[in-house]
Coordinates of C-alpha atoms and ligand atoms in Angstrom, one line a residue:
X96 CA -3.4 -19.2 3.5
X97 CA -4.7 -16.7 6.2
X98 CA -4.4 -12.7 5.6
X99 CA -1.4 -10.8 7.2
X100 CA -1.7 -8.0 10.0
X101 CA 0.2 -4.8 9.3
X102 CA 1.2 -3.2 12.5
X103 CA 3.7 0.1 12.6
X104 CA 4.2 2.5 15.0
X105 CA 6.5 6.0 14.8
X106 CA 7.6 4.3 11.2
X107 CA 11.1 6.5 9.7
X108 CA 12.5 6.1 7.0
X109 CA 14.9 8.3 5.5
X110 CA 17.0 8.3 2.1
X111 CA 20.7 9.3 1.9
X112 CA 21.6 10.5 -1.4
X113 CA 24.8 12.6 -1.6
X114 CA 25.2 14.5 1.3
X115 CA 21.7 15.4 2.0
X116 CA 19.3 13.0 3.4
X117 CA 15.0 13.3 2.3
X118 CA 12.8 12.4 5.4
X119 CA 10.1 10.2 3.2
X120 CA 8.3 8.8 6.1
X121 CA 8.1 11.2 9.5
X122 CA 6.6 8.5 11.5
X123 CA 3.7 6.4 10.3
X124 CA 1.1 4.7 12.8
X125 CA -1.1 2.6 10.7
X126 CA -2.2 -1.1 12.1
X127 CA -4.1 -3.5 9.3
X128 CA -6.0 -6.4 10.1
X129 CA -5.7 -9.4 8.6
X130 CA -8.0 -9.5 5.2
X131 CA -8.2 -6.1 5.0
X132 CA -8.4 -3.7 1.9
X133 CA -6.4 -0.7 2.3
X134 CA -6.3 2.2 -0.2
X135 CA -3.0 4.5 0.2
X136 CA -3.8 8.0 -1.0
X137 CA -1.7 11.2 -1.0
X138 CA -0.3 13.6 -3.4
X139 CA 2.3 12.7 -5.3
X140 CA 5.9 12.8 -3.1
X141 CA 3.7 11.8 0.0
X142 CA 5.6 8.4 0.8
X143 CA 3.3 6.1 -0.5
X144 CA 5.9 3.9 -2.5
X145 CA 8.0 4.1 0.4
X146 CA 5.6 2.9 3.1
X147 CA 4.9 0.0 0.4
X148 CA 8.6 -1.2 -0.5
X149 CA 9.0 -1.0 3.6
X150 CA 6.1 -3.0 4.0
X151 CA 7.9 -5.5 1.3
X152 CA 11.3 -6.0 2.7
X153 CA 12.3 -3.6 -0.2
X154 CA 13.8 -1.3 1.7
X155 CA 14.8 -1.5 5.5
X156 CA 13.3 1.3 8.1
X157 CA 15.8 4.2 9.5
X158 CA 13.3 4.0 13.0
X159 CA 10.2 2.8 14.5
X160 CA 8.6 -0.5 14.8
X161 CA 7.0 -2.5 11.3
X162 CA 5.7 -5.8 12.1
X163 CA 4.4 -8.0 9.5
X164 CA 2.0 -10.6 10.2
X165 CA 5.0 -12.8 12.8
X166 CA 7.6 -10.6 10.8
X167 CA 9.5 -7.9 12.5
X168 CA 11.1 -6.0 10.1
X169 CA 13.2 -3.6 12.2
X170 CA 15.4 -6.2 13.0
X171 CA 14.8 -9.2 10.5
X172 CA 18.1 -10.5 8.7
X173 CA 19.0 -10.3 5.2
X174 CA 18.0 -14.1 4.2
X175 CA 15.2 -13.9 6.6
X176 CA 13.7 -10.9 4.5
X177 CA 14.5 -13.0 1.1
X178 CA 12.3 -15.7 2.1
X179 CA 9.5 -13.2 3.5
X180 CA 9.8 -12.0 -0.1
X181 CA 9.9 -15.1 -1.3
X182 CA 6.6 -16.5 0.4
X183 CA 4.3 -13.7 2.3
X184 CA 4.4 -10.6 0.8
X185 CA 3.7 -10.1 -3.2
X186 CA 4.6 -6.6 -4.5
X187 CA 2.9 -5.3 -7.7
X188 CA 5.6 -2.4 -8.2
X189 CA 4.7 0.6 -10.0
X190 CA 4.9 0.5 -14.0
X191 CA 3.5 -3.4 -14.8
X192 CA 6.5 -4.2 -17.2
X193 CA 8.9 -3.7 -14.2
X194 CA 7.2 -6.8 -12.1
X195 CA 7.0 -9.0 -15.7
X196 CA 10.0 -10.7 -18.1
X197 CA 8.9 -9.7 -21.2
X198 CA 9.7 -12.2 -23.2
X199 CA 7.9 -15.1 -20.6
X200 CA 4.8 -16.2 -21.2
X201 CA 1.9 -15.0 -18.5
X202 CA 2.0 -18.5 -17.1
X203 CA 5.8 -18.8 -17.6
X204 CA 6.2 -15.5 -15.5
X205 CA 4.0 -16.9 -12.9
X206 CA 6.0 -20.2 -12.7
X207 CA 9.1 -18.2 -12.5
X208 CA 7.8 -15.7 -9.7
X209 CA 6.9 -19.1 -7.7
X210 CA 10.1 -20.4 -8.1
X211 CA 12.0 -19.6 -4.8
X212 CA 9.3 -20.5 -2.8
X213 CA 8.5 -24.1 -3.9
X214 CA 11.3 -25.5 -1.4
X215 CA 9.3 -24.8 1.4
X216 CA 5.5 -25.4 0.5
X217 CA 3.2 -26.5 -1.7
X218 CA 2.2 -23.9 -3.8
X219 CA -1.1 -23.2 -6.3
X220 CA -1.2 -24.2 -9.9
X221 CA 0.2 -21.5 -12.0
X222 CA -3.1 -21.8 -14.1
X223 CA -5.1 -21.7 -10.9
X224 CA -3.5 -17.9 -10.4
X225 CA -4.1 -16.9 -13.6
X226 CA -8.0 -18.3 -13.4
X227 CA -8.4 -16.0 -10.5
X228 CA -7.3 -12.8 -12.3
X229 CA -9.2 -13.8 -15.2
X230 CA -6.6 -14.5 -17.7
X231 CA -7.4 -18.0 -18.1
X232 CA -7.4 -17.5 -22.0
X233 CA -4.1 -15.7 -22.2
X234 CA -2.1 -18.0 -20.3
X235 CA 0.2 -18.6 -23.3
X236 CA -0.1 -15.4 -25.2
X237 CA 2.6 -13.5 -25.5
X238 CA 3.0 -10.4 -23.3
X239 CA 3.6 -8.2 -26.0
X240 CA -0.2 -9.5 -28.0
X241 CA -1.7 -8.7 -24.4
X242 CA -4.0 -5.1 -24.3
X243 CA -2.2 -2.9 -21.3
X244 CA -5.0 -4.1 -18.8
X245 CA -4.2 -7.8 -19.3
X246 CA -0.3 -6.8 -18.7
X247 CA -1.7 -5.1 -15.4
X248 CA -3.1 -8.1 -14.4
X249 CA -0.6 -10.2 -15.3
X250 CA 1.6 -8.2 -12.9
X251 CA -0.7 -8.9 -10.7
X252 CA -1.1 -12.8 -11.1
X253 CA 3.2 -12.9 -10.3
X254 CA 2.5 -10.6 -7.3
X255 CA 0.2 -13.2 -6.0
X256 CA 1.9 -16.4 -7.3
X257 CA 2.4 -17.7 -4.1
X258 CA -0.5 -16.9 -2.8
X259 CA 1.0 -14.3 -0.3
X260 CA -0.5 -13.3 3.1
X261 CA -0.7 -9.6 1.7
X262 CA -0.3 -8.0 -1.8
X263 CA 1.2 -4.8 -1.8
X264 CA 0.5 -3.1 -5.4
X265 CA 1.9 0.1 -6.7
X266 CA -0.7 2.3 -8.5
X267 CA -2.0 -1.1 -10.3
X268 CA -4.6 0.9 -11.7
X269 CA -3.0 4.0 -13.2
X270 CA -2.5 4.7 -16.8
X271 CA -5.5 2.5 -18.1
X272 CA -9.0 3.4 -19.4
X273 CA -11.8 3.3 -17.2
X274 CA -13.0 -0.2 -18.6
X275 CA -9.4 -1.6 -17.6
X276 CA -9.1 -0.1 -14.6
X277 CA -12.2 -1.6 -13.2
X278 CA -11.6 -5.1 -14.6
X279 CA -7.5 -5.2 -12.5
X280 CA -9.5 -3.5 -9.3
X281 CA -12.4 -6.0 -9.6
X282 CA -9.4 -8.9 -9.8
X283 CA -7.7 -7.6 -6.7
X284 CA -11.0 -7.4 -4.6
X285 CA -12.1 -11.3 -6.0
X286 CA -8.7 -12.0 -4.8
X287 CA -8.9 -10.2 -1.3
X288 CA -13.0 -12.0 -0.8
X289 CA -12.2 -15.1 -2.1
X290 CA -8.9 -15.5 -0.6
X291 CA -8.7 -13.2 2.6
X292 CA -5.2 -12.0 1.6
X293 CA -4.7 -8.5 3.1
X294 CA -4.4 -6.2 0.2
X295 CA -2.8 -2.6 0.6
X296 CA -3.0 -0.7 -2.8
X297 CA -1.5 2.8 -3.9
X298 CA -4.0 4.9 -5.8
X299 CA -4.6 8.6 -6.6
X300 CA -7.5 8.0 -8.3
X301 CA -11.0 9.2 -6.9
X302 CA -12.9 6.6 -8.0
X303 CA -11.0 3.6 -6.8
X304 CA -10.7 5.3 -3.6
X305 CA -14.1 5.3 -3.3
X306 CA -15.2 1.7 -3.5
X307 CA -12.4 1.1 -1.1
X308 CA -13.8 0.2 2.3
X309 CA -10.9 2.2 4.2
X310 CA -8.5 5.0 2.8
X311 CA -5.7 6.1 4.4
X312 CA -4.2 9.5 3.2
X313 CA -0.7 10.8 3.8
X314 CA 1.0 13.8 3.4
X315 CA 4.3 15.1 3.9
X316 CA 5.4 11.2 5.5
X317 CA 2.7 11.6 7.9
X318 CA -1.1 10.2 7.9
X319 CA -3.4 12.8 7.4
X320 CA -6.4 10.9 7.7
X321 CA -8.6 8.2 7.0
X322 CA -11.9 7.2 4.8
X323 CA -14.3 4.9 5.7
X324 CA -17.3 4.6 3.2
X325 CA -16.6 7.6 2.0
X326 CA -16.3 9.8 4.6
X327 CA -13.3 11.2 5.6
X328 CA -11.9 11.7 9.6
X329 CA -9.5 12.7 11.7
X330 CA -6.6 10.3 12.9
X331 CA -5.4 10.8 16.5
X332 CA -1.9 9.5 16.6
X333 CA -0.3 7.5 19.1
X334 CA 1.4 10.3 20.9
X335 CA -1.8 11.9 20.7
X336 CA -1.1 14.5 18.3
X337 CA -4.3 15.3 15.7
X338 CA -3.5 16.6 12.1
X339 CA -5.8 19.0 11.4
X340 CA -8.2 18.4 8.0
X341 CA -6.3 20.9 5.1
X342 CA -9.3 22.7 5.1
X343 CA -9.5 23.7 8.8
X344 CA -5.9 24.5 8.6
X345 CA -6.1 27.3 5.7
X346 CA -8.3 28.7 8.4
X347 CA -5.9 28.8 11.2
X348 CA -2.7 30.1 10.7
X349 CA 0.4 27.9 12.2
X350 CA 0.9 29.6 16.1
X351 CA -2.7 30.1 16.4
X352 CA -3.7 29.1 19.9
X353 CA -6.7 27.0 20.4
X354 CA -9.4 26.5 23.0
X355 CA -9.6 22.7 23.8
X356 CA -13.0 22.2 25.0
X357 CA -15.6 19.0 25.3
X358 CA -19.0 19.4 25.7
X359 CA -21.7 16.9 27.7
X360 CA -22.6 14.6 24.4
X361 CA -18.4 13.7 23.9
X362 CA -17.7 16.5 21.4
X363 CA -14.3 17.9 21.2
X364 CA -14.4 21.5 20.1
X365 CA -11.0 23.8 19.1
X366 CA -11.8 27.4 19.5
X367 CA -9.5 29.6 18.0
X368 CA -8.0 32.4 20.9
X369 CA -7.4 35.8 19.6
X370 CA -4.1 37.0 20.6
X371 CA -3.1 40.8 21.5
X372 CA -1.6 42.2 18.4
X373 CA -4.1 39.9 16.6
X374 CA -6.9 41.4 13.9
Ligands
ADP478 P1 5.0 8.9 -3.4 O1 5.0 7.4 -3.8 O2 3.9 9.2 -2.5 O3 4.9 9.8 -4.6 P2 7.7 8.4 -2.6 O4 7.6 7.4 -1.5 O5 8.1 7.9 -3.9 O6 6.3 9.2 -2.7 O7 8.7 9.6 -2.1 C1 8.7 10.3 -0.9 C2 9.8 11.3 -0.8 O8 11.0 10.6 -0.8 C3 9.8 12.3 -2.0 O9 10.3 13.5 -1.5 C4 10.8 11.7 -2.9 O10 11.5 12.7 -3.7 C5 11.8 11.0 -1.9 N1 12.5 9.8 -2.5 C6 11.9 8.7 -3.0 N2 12.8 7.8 -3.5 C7 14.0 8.4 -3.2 C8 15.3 7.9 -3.4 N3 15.6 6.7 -4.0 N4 16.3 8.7 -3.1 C9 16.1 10.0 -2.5 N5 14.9 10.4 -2.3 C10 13.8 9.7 -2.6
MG479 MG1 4.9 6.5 -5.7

C-alpha cells in the first residue's frame, strides 16, 4: 500500500436545495502528495466537509478537475466510485457513531467495513487494524462499554480497514477531553508514519493544528492560506489571484487600489494608493 496524491484545481461544488442553490466550494486548488498529513481548518460553514466527502466519492463535483491518486473523479462512473470507496479512500465521517454499527463488535465492524473489498485483494487482519490504533484489548468489547475516545478510534480502525491509500476523517478529534484527543491524533499519525497513507483530517482545534506539519485554511469555499510549522502564508492561486491575510484586509477596504511593487532581494510589496475623495 503506497499513499495517494490529491490533486484539484478550480474545484466547485454547489448544493441544490429547493430553488436556491449554496456555492460551498468557489474553486479549490490544493495538490497533496502522497503520505502526506494535511490539517483542514476554517470556520465553521467554510466547506471543509464538503471538500472531504468530494475527496471520498461522497458527493460528485458541479466543476473543476479532482484527481485522486489514478482516480479522476470529475468523470468516474457510479460503480467505478463504489469500488474507489470500497478500496482507496476510508472516510471517518463526522460524529463517530455514524461510521460504526452499534451493536457490532470493534472487530466485527472492522470485518464488515472490509467486506466489499475482499474480492479484489488481500486485505489485513482485522486484529492487525485494531493493533495499530491501539485497541488491541477491546477488540470484543462491546461498543457501548467503550469510553468516547475508544469509539473515536474505532471509527477510525473501519476508516482504515482496508488499509486505504488516504484517510479522509471528519473532526475525529472533536468532542473529547484533552487526554483522548491526543491518544486518536497520536493513532492517525502512527498510522500516516508507519504506513505512508496520505491522511487529510478536519479540525478546528488549535492545538491539533499545530503539530500538523501543513494546515490548509478555507474560508468562504476558497483557500485562504496555509501553515507550515506553524507559520502561516499566503497562497497564490492558480490564476494568480492572492487572498489577502484577514488581518491585512480589515486594513484595506474592498476597492482600495494598491501599488504592486518588488524590490532587488524578491520582495513583493502592496502599497495602498490614496484616491481623490479619499481621507
Ligand atoms: P464546514 O464543514 O466547513 O462547516 P460545510 O462543507 O458543511 O462546511 O458547508 C459549506 C456550506 O454549504 C455551508 O454554507 C452549508 O450551509 C452548505 N451546505 C452544506 N451541506 C449542505 C446541504 N446538504 N444542502 C445545502 N447546503 C449545504
Ligand atoms: Mg463540517
Amino acid at each position: 500500500m503506497s499513499g495517494l496524491a490529491i490533486s484539484t484545481s478550480g474545484l466547485v461544488h454547489i448544493y441544490r436545495s429547493q430553488g436556491h442553490d449554496v456555492a460551498a466550494l468557489s474553486g479549490i486548488g490544493i495538490t497533496v502528495r502522497p503520505g502526506e498529513f494535511v490539517g483542514l481548518l476554517g470556520p465553521s460553514g467554510a466547506g471543509k466537509s464538503t471538500l472531504l466527502q468530494l475527496c471520498g466519492g461522497l458527493l460528485t463535483p458541479s466543476a473543476g478537475r479532482l484527481q485522486i491518486g489514478e482516480h479522476n473523479l470529475t468523470t468516474m462512473t457510479e460503480p467505478e466510485l463504489d469500488r474507489m470507496r470500497a478500496r482507496d479512500v476510508g472516510i471517518v465521517l463526522q460524529g463517530a457513531g455514524r461510521n460504526l454499527i452499534p451493536y457490532l463488535s470493534p472487530v466485527d465492524n472492522v470485518r464488515y467495513a472490509q467486506r466489499a473489498a475482499s474480492r479484489d485483494r488481500s486485505l489485513p487482519a482485522p486484529e492487525d487494524v485494531l493493533d495499530l490504533v491501539g485497541l488491541t484489548d477491546h477488540a470484543r468489547t462491546p461498543l457501548p462499554s467503550l469510553t468516547p475516545g475508544q469509539i473515536q478510534l474505532c471509527a477510525v480502525a473501519v476508516g482504515i480497514a482496508t488499509f486505504p491509500g488516504l484517510l479522509l476523517a471528519d473532526e475525529p478529534t472533536s468532542q473529547l477531553d484533552h487526554r483522548a484527543r491526543d491518544e486518536v491524533l497520536a493513532a492517525i499519525s502512527t498510522i500516516n508514519t508507519s504506513t505512508g497513507m496520505t491522511v487529510l483530517l478536519v479540525t478546528h482545534d488549535p492545538d491539533v493544528a499545530a503539530v500538523l506539519p501543513r494546515t490548509v485554511t478555507i474560508r468562504d469555499g476558497r483557500i485562504a492560506s496555509e501553515g507550515r510549522s506553524g507559520e502561516e502564508f499566503a497562497v497564490v492561486a492558480t490564476d494568480g489571484s492572492l487572498p489577502l491575510p484577514p488581518h491585512v484586509a480589515e486594513l484595506l477596504p474592498p476597492g482600495t487600489l494598491l501599488r504592486v511593487t518588488t524590490t532587488e532581494a524578491g520582495d513583493v510589496r502592496l502599497s495602498p494608493v490614496q484616491q481623490e475623495g479619499q481621507s
